[in-house]
């Protein structure tokens, strides 16, 4: 049996013949019980762990809300032709008419000039009234300011991402503590996830910040998500089962034995041939889908482990 701290050990599934490989859509998870719906195992008084709250990084680039304006998209020669708060975009003032558009918020744009320093407007399209196209807002995204080997090579307000390599690039320093380019921007015990930055002098490449996540959570999510799919194979799966160590030891088997499932508090199943993965918890004697996906599943495991003073251990099984 393995302690919960060893969640980062990956179980590799081998021996499946395949004609192709693709990632499973982990966003399509059936709704199920949340952590609050699941009864924890018995623990001594005062041993319950604290609930961790993930920083809310959503909504950074939400559109400005508001009711539809009557002449949105109408032809115009100046702002006077548009219903407030719309303004006239694309007019030259010399007979070439523009269209009435909403003013973008601070993360949206129609041109580089309206973006913060060291940012560019990506994805915008400005059409005049006589053009057969639709005007679209872009998004202010960090721009590669220049090549670098360390921070001293970069303008004030930027830093060298990838310092010490041949592909270091100057990017704006994140304004929000939860945002990051790499682990350098995160605090102790955290790593940067979901970021992407383009090496120096790369063209047609989008760079975007990620966000800082506690190291244990990032590693746990990596193990319990991204189940691979091998087309054309007959059978292949991996199984992770979590249970209190007081239940004893369970030997190596392909599938979790019934006596293990009777005492287990959670399980993760990856079917590489069926192209499915599931996060499961026991409710009233039945295994049901856990609402929230891999991150909530990992937080639930951590809370269960803290609640019993580190008693949760891991059983791993599977086959080709």
C-alpha positions as a LaTeX table, in Angstrom:
\begin{tabular}{lrrr}
\hline
Residue & $x$ (\AA) & $y$ (\AA) & $z$ (\AA) \\
\hline
Unk1 & 0.00 & 0.00 & 0.00 \\
Unk2 & 1.13 & 3.51 & $-0.71$ \\
Unk3 & 0.76 & 6.65 & 1.38 \\
Unk4 & $-1.19$ & 9.55 & $-0.11$ \\
Unk5 & 2.06 & 11.49 & $-0.52$ \\
Unk6 & 3.03 & 9.09 & $-3.33$ \\
Unk7 & 0.18 & 10.19 & $-5.62$ \\
Unk8 & 2.74 & 11.51 & $-8.08$ \\
Unk9 & 3.76 & 7.95 & $-9.00$ \\
Unk10 & 2.13 & 7.22 & $-12.35$ \\
Unk11 & 0.78 & 3.79 & $-13.23$ \\
Unk12 & 1.73 & 3.05 & $-16.84$ \\
Unk13 & $-0.55$ & 0.95 & $-18.99$ \\
Unk14 & 1.35 & $-0.97$ & $-21.67$ \\
Unk15 & 0.69 & $-3.58$ & $-24.32$ \\
Unk16 & $-2.28$ & $-2.03$ & $-26.09$ \\
Unk17 & $-2.12$ & $-2.14$ & $-29.86$ \\
Unk18 & $-3.30$ & 1.14 & $-31.31$ \\
Unk19 & $-4.03$ & 2.89 & $-34.55$ \\
Unk20 & $-4.03$ & 6.31 & $-32.99$ \\
Unk21 & $-3.98$ & 8.17 & $-29.71$ \\
Unk22 & $-6.04$ & 11.04 & $-28.36$ \\
Unk23 & $-6.88$ & 12.68 & $-25.06$ \\
Unk24 & $-10.14$ & 11.98 & $-23.29$ \\
Unk25 & $-12.47$ & 14.95 & $-22.83$ \\
Unk26 & $-12.36$ & 15.34 & $-19.07$ \\
Unk27 & $-14.78$ & 18.27 & $-19.20$ \\
Unk28 & $-17.71$ & 15.98 & $-19.94$ \\
Unk29 & $-18.27$ & 14.73 & $-16.40$ \\
Unk30 & $-21.72$ & 13.69 & $-15.25$ \\
Unk31 & $-22.96$ & 15.61 & $-12.27$ \\
Unk32 & $-22.66$ & 13.72 & $-9.01$ \\
Unk33 & $-22.14$ & 14.30 & $-5.32$ \\
Unk34 & $-19.90$ & 17.09 & $-4.13$ \\
Unk35 & $-17.48$ & 16.80 & $-1.20$ \\
Unk36 & $-20.26$ & 17.97 & 1.10 \\
Unk37 & $-22.46$ & 15.03 & 0.06 \\
Unk38 & $-19.92$ & 12.35 & 0.97 \\
Unk39 & $-19.72$ & 11.06 & 4.52 \\
Unk40 & $-16.12$ & 11.09 & 5.82 \\
Unk41 & $-14.58$ & 8.18 & 7.68 \\
Unk42 & $-14.65$ & 8.27 & 11.47 \\
Unk43 & $-11.89$ & 10.45 & 12.92 \\
Unk44 & $-10.93$ & 11.60 & 16.41 \\
Unk45 & $-12.38$ & 14.90 & 17.65 \\
Unk46 & $-10.42$ & 17.92 & 16.49 \\
Unk47 & $-8.64$ & 16.06 & 13.69 \\
Unk48 & $-10.59$ & 17.54 & 10.78 \\
Unk49 & $-8.51$ & 19.40 & 8.22 \\
Unk50 & $-9.24$ & 22.84 & 6.86 \\
Unk51 & $-11.01$ & 23.29 & 3.54 \\
Unk52 & $-8.74$ & 24.72 & 0.90 \\
Unk53 & $-10.11$ & 27.54 & $-1.25$ \\
Unk54 & $-8.63$ & 27.80 & $-4.75$ \\
Unk55 & $-7.96$ & 31.38 & $-5.90$ \\
Unk56 & $-10.62$ & 32.50 & $-8.36$ \\
Unk57 & $-8.78$ & 33.20 & $-11.59$ \\
Unk58 & $-11.90$ & 33.24 & $-13.76$ \\
Unk59 & $-13.40$ & 36.37 & $-15.17$ \\
Unk60 & $-10.13$ & 38.17 & $-15.95$ \\
Unk61 & $-11.31$ & 38.85 & $-19.48$ \\
Unk62 & $-15.07$ & 38.97 & $-19.19$ \\
Unk63 & $-16.93$ & 41.29 & $-21.55$ \\
Unk64 & $-18.52$ & 44.42 & $-20.18$ \\
Unk65 & $-22.14$ & 43.61 & $-19.47$ \\
Unk66 & $-25.05$ & 45.72 & $-20.62$ \\
Unk67 & $-28.25$ & 45.65 & $-22.58$ \\
Unk68 & $-28.22$ & 45.53 & $-26.37$ \\
Unk69 & $-28.02$ & 48.97 & $-27.95$ \\
Unk70 & $-30.52$ & 49.64 & $-30.73$ \\
Unk71 & $-28.07$ & 50.75 & $-33.43$ \\
Unk72 & $-25.16$ & 48.49 & $-32.55$ \\
Unk73 & $-23.33$ & 47.75 & $-35.83$ \\
Unk74 & $-25.07$ & 50.57 & $-37.70$ \\
Unk75 & $-23.10$ & 52.70 & $-40.17$ \\
Unk76 & $-21.69$ & 55.94 & $-38.79$ \\
Unk77 & $-19.51$ & 58.88 & $-39.67$ \\
Unk78 & $-18.87$ & 60.05 & $-36.10$ \\
Unk79 & $-19.76$ & 59.22 & $-32.49$ \\
Unk80 & $-22.80$ & 61.48 & $-32.81$ \\
Unk81 & $-24.38$ & 58.90 & $-35.12$ \\
Unk82 & $-24.28$ & 56.22 & $-32.41$ \\
Unk83 & $-26.45$ & 55.70 & $-29.35$ \\
Unk84 & $-24.43$ & 56.16 & $-26.16$ \\
Unk85 & $-22.37$ & 54.37 & $-24.95$ \\
Unk86 & $-21.56$ & 53.13 & $-28.46$ \\
Unk87 & $-18.88$ & 54.90 & $-30.46$ \\
Unk88 & $-18.03$ & 55.08 & $-34.15$ \\
Unk89 & $-15.23$ & 52.68 & $-35.09$ \\
Unk90 & $-13.48$ & 52.60 & $-38.48$ \\
Unk91 & $-14.66$ & 55.92 & $-39.87$ \\
Unk92 & $-12.02$ & 58.02 & $-41.63$ \\
Unk93 & $-14.02$ & 61.21 & $-41.40$ \\
Unk94 & $-13.57$ & 61.57 & $-45.17$ \\
Unk95 & $-16.61$ & 59.72 & $-46.44$ \\
Unk96 & $-15.59$ & 56.20 & $-45.44$ \\
Unk97 & $-18.15$ & 55.15 & $-42.85$ \\
Unk98 & $-17.45$ & 53.03 & $-39.79$ \\
Unk99 & $-19.85$ & 51.10 & $-37.54$ \\
Unk100 & $-21.26$ & 51.74 & $-34.07$ \\
Unk101 & $-19.55$ & 49.47 & $-31.52$ \\
Unk102 & $-19.31$ & 49.02 & $-27.77$ \\
Unk103 & $-16.21$ & 50.30 & $-26.02$ \\
Unk104 & $-14.16$ & 47.29 & $-24.91$ \\
Unk105 & $-13.17$ & 46.77 & $-21.30$ \\
Unk106 & $-9.54$ & 46.90 & $-20.20$ \\
Unk107 & $-8.72$ & 43.37 & $-21.40$ \\
Unk108 & $-10.43$ & 43.73 & $-24.80$ \\
Unk109 & $-9.39$ & 45.88 & $-27.71$ \\
Unk110 & $-9.64$ & 46.88 & $-31.35$ \\
Unk111 & $-6.00$ & 47.97 & $-31.74$ \\
Unk112 & $-2.65$ & 47.76 & $-29.96$ \\
Unk113 & $-2.90$ & 51.41 & $-28.91$ \\
Unk114 & $-5.70$ & 50.70 & $-26.44$ \\
Unk115 & $-3.85$ & 47.87 & $-24.68$ \\
Unk116 & $-1.58$ & 48.27 & $-21.64$ \\
Unk117 & 2.16 & 48.66 & $-22.12$ \\
Unk118 & 3.96 & 45.52 & $-23.33$ \\
Unk119 & 0.70 & 44.06 & $-24.70$ \\
Unk120 & $-0.72$ & 43.66 & $-28.21$ \\
Unk121 & $-4.28$ & 43.34 & $-29.45$ \\
Unk122 & $-4.77$ & 39.78 & $-30.70$ \\
Unk123 & $-7.75$ & 38.59 & $-32.73$ \\
Unk124 & $-9.35$ & 41.98 & $-33.43$ \\
Unk125 & $-11.08$ & 42.72 & $-36.74$ \\
Unk126 & $-12.23$ & 46.21 & $-37.67$ \\
Unk127 & $-14.53$ & 46.49 & $-40.67$ \\
Unk128 & $-15.82$ & 49.65 & $-42.31$ \\
Unk129 & $-19.50$ & 49.93 & $-43.21$ \\
Unk130 & $-18.97$ & 48.90 & $-46.85$ \\
Unk131 & $-16.93$ & 45.78 & $-46.06$ \\
Unk132 & $-18.53$ & 42.34 & $-46.11$ \\
Unk133 & $-17.31$ & 41.30 & $-42.67$ \\
Unk134 & $-18.11$ & 41.75 & $-39.00$ \\
Unk135 & $-16.14$ & 43.85 & $-36.55$ \\
Unk136 & $-14.81$ & 41.76 & $-33.68$ \\
Unk137 & $-13.08$ & 42.64 & $-30.44$ \\
Unk138 & $-9.62$ & 41.29 & $-29.77$ \\
Unk139 & $-7.92$ & 40.52 & $-26.50$ \\
Unk140 & $-4.95$ & 42.34 & $-25.00$ \\
Unk141 & $-2.25$ & 39.70 & $-24.67$ \\
Unk142 & 1.36 & 39.97 & $-23.45$ \\
Unk143 & 3.82 & 40.77 & $-26.19$ \\
Unk144 & 7.35 & 39.42 & $-26.56$ \\
Unk145 & 9.35 & 42.59 & $-25.89$ \\
Unk146 & 12.75 & 41.21 & $-26.88$ \\
Unk147 & 15.32 & 38.47 & $-26.48$ \\
Unk148 & 17.23 & 38.13 & $-23.22$ \\
Unk149 & 19.55 & 36.04 & $-21.13$ \\
Unk150 & 18.64 & 37.65 & $-17.78$ \\
Unk151 & 16.38 & 40.35 & $-16.35$ \\
Unk152 & 18.95 & 43.07 & $-16.99$ \\
Unk153 & 18.30 & 42.71 & $-20.74$ \\
Unk154 & 14.61 & 43.59 & $-20.34$ \\
Unk155 & 12.82 & 46.97 & $-20.04$ \\
Unk156 & 11.50 & 48.02 & $-16.64$ \\
Unk157 & 8.18 & 46.32 & $-15.94$ \\
Unk158 & 9.21 & 43.13 & $-17.73$ \\
Unk159 & 11.42 & 40.19 & $-16.84$ \\
Unk160 & 13.36 & 37.52 & $-18.69$ \\
Unk161 & 11.23 & 34.39 & $-18.96$ \\
Unk162 & 13.51 & 31.47 & $-19.74$ \\
Unk163 & 16.55 & 33.25 & $-18.35$ \\
Unk164 & 19.80 & 31.38 & $-18.78$ \\
Unk165 & 18.68 & 29.67 & $-21.99$ \\
Unk166 & 19.10 & 30.51 & $-25.66$ \\
Unk167 & 15.38 & 31.29 & $-25.96$ \\
Unk168 & 14.82 & 33.76 & $-23.11$ \\
Unk169 & 12.14 & 36.36 & $-23.88$ \\
Unk170 & 11.15 & 39.58 & $-22.12$ \\
Unk171 & 7.52 & 39.53 & $-20.96$ \\
Unk172 & 5.53 & 41.83 & $-18.70$ \\
Unk173 & 5.69 & 40.98 & $-14.99$ \\
Unk174 & 2.32 & 39.49 & $-13.86$ \\
Unk175 & 0.17 & 42.03 & $-12.03$ \\
Unk176 & $-1.86$ & 39.44 & $-10.12$ \\
Unk177 & $-0.19$ & 37.16 & $-7.59$ \\
Unk178 & $-1.97$ & 34.08 & $-8.90$ \\
Unk179 & $-0.78$ & 34.65 & $-12.49$ \\
Unk180 & 2.57 & 33.40 & $-13.71$ \\
Unk181 & 4.87 & 32.65 & $-16.61$ \\
Unk182 & 6.78 & 29.94 & $-14.77$ \\
Unk183 & 7.54 & 28.79 & $-11.23$ \\
Unk184 & 9.63 & 31.92 & $-10.62$ \\
Unk185 & 6.42 & 33.95 & $-10.30$ \\
Unk186 & 4.90 & 31.58 & $-7.72$ \\
Unk187 & 5.42 & 31.32 & $-3.99$ \\
Unk188 & 7.08 & 28.57 & $-2.04$ \\
Unk189 & 5.27 & 25.27 & $-2.41$ \\
Unk190 & 3.58 & 26.35 & $-5.66$ \\
Unk191 & 4.12 & 25.68 & $-9.36$ \\
Unk192 & 2.93 & 27.49 & $-12.47$ \\
Unk193 & 0.38 & 25.58 & $-14.56$ \\
Unk194 & $-1.37$ & 26.20 & $-17.88$ \\
Unk195 & 1.06 & 28.90 & $-19.05$ \\
Unk196 & 2.59 & 29.12 & $-22.51$ \\
Unk197 & 5.33 & 31.45 & $-23.62$ \\
Unk198 & 7.02 & 31.61 & $-26.99$ \\
Unk199 & 10.79 & 31.36 & $-27.23$ \\
Unk200 & 12.73 & 34.35 & $-28.51$ \\
Unk201 & 12.13 & 35.36 & $-32.15$ \\
Unk202 & 9.28 & 32.87 & $-32.68$ \\
Unk203 & 6.60 & 34.19 & $-35.01$ \\
Unk204 & 2.90 & 33.31 & $-35.18$ \\
Unk205 & 3.00 & 32.05 & $-31.62$ \\
Unk206 & 0.63 & 33.08 & $-28.83$ \\
Unk207 & 1.92 & 33.57 & $-25.29$ \\
Unk208 & $-0.33$ & 33.57 & $-22.25$ \\
Unk209 & 0.10 & 33.41 & $-18.50$ \\
Unk210 & $-0.94$ & 30.51 & $-16.34$ \\
Unk211 & $-1.73$ & 30.54 & $-12.66$ \\
Unk212 & 0.00 & 29.36 & $-9.50$ \\
Unk213 & $-1.21$ & 26.15 & $-7.91$ \\
Unk214 & 0.01 & 24.30 & $-4.84$ \\
Unk215 & 2.60 & 21.72 & $-5.89$ \\
Unk216 & 0.85 & 18.76 & $-4.26$ \\
Unk217 & $-2.41$ & 19.64 & $-6.00$ \\
Unk218 & $-0.80$ & 20.09 & $-9.42$ \\
Unk219 & 0.96 & 16.73 & $-9.11$ \\
Unk220 & $-2.19$ & 14.99 & $-7.89$ \\
Unk221 & $-4.27$ & 16.41 & $-10.76$ \\
Unk222 & $-1.64$ & 15.25 & $-13.26$ \\
Unk223 & $-2.00$ & 11.68 & $-11.99$ \\
Unk224 & $-5.80$ & 11.76 & $-11.89$ \\
Unk225 & $-6.56$ & 13.32 & $-15.27$ \\
Unk226 & $-5.57$ & 13.12 & $-18.92$ \\
Unk227 & $-6.41$ & 9.44 & $-19.28$ \\
Unk228 & $-5.02$ & 8.39 & $-22.66$ \\
Unk229 & $-7.10$ & 6.74 & $-25.35$ \\
Unk230 & $-5.72$ & 4.05 & $-27.65$ \\
Unk231 & $-7.96$ & 3.37 & $-30.62$ \\
Unk232 & $-8.22$ & $-0.22$ & $-31.73$ \\
Unk233 & $-7.07$ & $-1.98$ & $-28.56$ \\
Unk234 & $-9.16$ & $-4.67$ & $-26.89$ \\
Unk235 & $-8.77$ & $-3.89$ & $-23.21$ \\
Unk236 & $-6.65$ & $-1.63$ & $-21.07$ \\
Unk237 & $-7.22$ & 0.25 & $-17.86$ \\
Unk238 & $-5.66$ & 1.54 & $-14.67$ \\
Unk239 & $-7.30$ & 1.78 & $-11.27$ \\
Unk240 & $-6.41$ & 3.87 & $-8.20$ \\
Unk241 & $-8.24$ & 3.06 & $-4.98$ \\
Unk242 & $-7.89$ & 4.96 & $-1.70$ \\
Unk243 & $-8.70$ & 3.52 & 1.73 \\
Unk244 & $-7.70$ & 3.89 & 5.42 \\
Unk245 & $-4.59$ & 1.93 & 6.36 \\
Unk246 & $-6.44$ & 0.46 & 9.35 \\
Unk247 & $-8.24$ & $-1.81$ & 6.85 \\
Unk248 & $-5.02$ & $-3.74$ & 6.29 \\
Unk249 & $-2.96$ & $-4.56$ & 3.23 \\
Unk250 & $-4.31$ & $-5.72$ & $-0.14$ \\
Unk251 & $-2.12$ & $-7.66$ & $-2.53$ \\
Unk252 & $-1.42$ & $-6.92$ & $-6.16$ \\
Unk253 & $-4.30$ & $-7.80$ & $-8.44$ \\
Unk254 & $-5.55$ & $-6.60$ & $-11.81$ \\
Unk255 & $-8.88$ & $-5.33$ & $-10.47$ \\
Unk256 & $-9.63$ & $-4.04$ & $-6.97$ \\
Unk257 & $-10.93$ & $-6.93$ & $-4.82$ \\
Unk258 & $-14.45$ & $-6.61$ & $-3.36$ \\
Unk259 & $-13.15$ & $-6.43$ & 0.21 \\
Unk260 & $-11.03$ & $-3.41$ & $-0.77$ \\
Unk261 & $-13.97$ & $-1.59$ & $-2.34$ \\
Unk262 & $-16.00$ & $-2.17$ & 0.83 \\
Unk263 & $-13.59$ & 0.02 & 2.85 \\
Unk264 & $-12.42$ & 2.42 & 0.13 \\
Unk265 & $-13.23$ & 6.13 & 0.32 \\
Unk266 & $-12.49$ & 7.06 & $-3.32$ \\
Unk267 & $-11.28$ & 5.63 & $-6.63$ \\
Unk268 & $-10.09$ & 6.84 & $-10.02$ \\
Unk269 & $-10.58$ & 4.67 & $-13.11$ \\
Unk270 & $-8.92$ & 5.15 & $-16.50$ \\
Unk271 & $-10.11$ & 3.08 & $-19.46$ \\
Unk272 & $-7.64$ & 3.53 & $-22.30$ \\
Unk273 & $-9.55$ & 1.35 & $-24.76$ \\
Unk274 & $-13.03$ & 2.50 & $-23.80$ \\
Unk275 & $-11.73$ & 6.11 & $-23.80$ \\
Unk276 & $-13.33$ & 6.89 & $-20.44$ \\
Unk277 & $-12.17$ & 8.08 & $-17.06$ \\
Unk278 & $-14.10$ & 8.55 & $-13.85$ \\
Unk279 & $-13.71$ & 9.90 & $-10.34$ \\
Unk280 & $-15.84$ & 7.88 & $-7.93$ \\
Unk281 & $-16.90$ & 7.95 & $-4.28$ \\
Unk282 & $-19.12$ & 5.59 & $-2.24$ \\
Unk283 & $-22.58$ & 6.89 & $-1.36$ \\
Unk284 & $-25.05$ & 4.58 & 0.41 \\
Unk285 & $-23.09$ & 1.53 & $-0.67$ \\
Unk286 & $-22.94$ & 2.52 & $-4.35$ \\
Unk287 & $-20.04$ & 3.99 & $-6.35$ \\
Unk288 & $-21.19$ & 7.22 & $-7.98$ \\
Unk289 & $-19.56$ & 9.93 & $-10.06$ \\
Unk290 & $-17.85$ & 12.65 & $-8.04$ \\
Unk291 & $-18.84$ & 16.15 & $-9.12$ \\
Unk292 & $-16.00$ & 18.54 & $-9.92$ \\
Unk293 & $-13.44$ & 16.51 & $-11.85$ \\
Unk294 & $-9.79$ & 15.84 & $-10.94$ \\
Unk295 & $-9.02$ & 18.99 & $-8.95$ \\
Unk296 & $-12.00$ & 18.69 & $-6.61$ \\
Unk297 & $-11.29$ & 14.97 & $-6.37$ \\
Unk298 & $-7.72$ & 15.66 & $-5.22$ \\
Unk299 & $-8.86$ & 18.25 & $-2.68$ \\
Unk300 & $-11.38$ & 15.72 & $-1.35$ \\
Unk301 & $-8.63$ & 13.09 & $-0.99$ \\
Unk302 & $-6.41$ & 15.57 & 0.84 \\
Unk303 & $-9.21$ & 16.55 & 3.22 \\
Unk304 & $-9.97$ & 12.90 & 3.98 \\
Unk305 & $-6.29$ & 12.23 & 4.65 \\
Unk306 & $-5.94$ & 15.25 & 6.93 \\
Unk307 & $-9.14$ & 14.36 & 8.76 \\
Unk308 & $-7.78$ & 10.97 & 9.84 \\
Unk309 & $-4.24$ & 12.14 & 10.55 \\
Unk310 & $-2.65$ & 10.80 & 7.37 \\
Unk311 & $-4.30$ & 7.38 & 7.28 \\
Unk312 & $-5.26$ & 7.22 & 3.59 \\
Unk313 & $-3.19$ & 4.86 & 1.43 \\
Unk314 & $-3.26$ & 4.05 & $-2.27$ \\
Unk315 & $-3.85$ & 0.77 & $-4.10$ \\
Unk316 & $-2.99$ & 0.62 & $-7.80$ \\
Unk317 & $-4.11$ & $-1.97$ & $-10.32$ \\
Unk318 & $-4.73$ & $-2.36$ & $-14.02$ \\
Unk319 & $-3.95$ & $-4.36$ & $-17.04$ \\
Unk320 & $-2.97$ & $-4.16$ & $-20.73$ \\
\hline
\end{tabular}
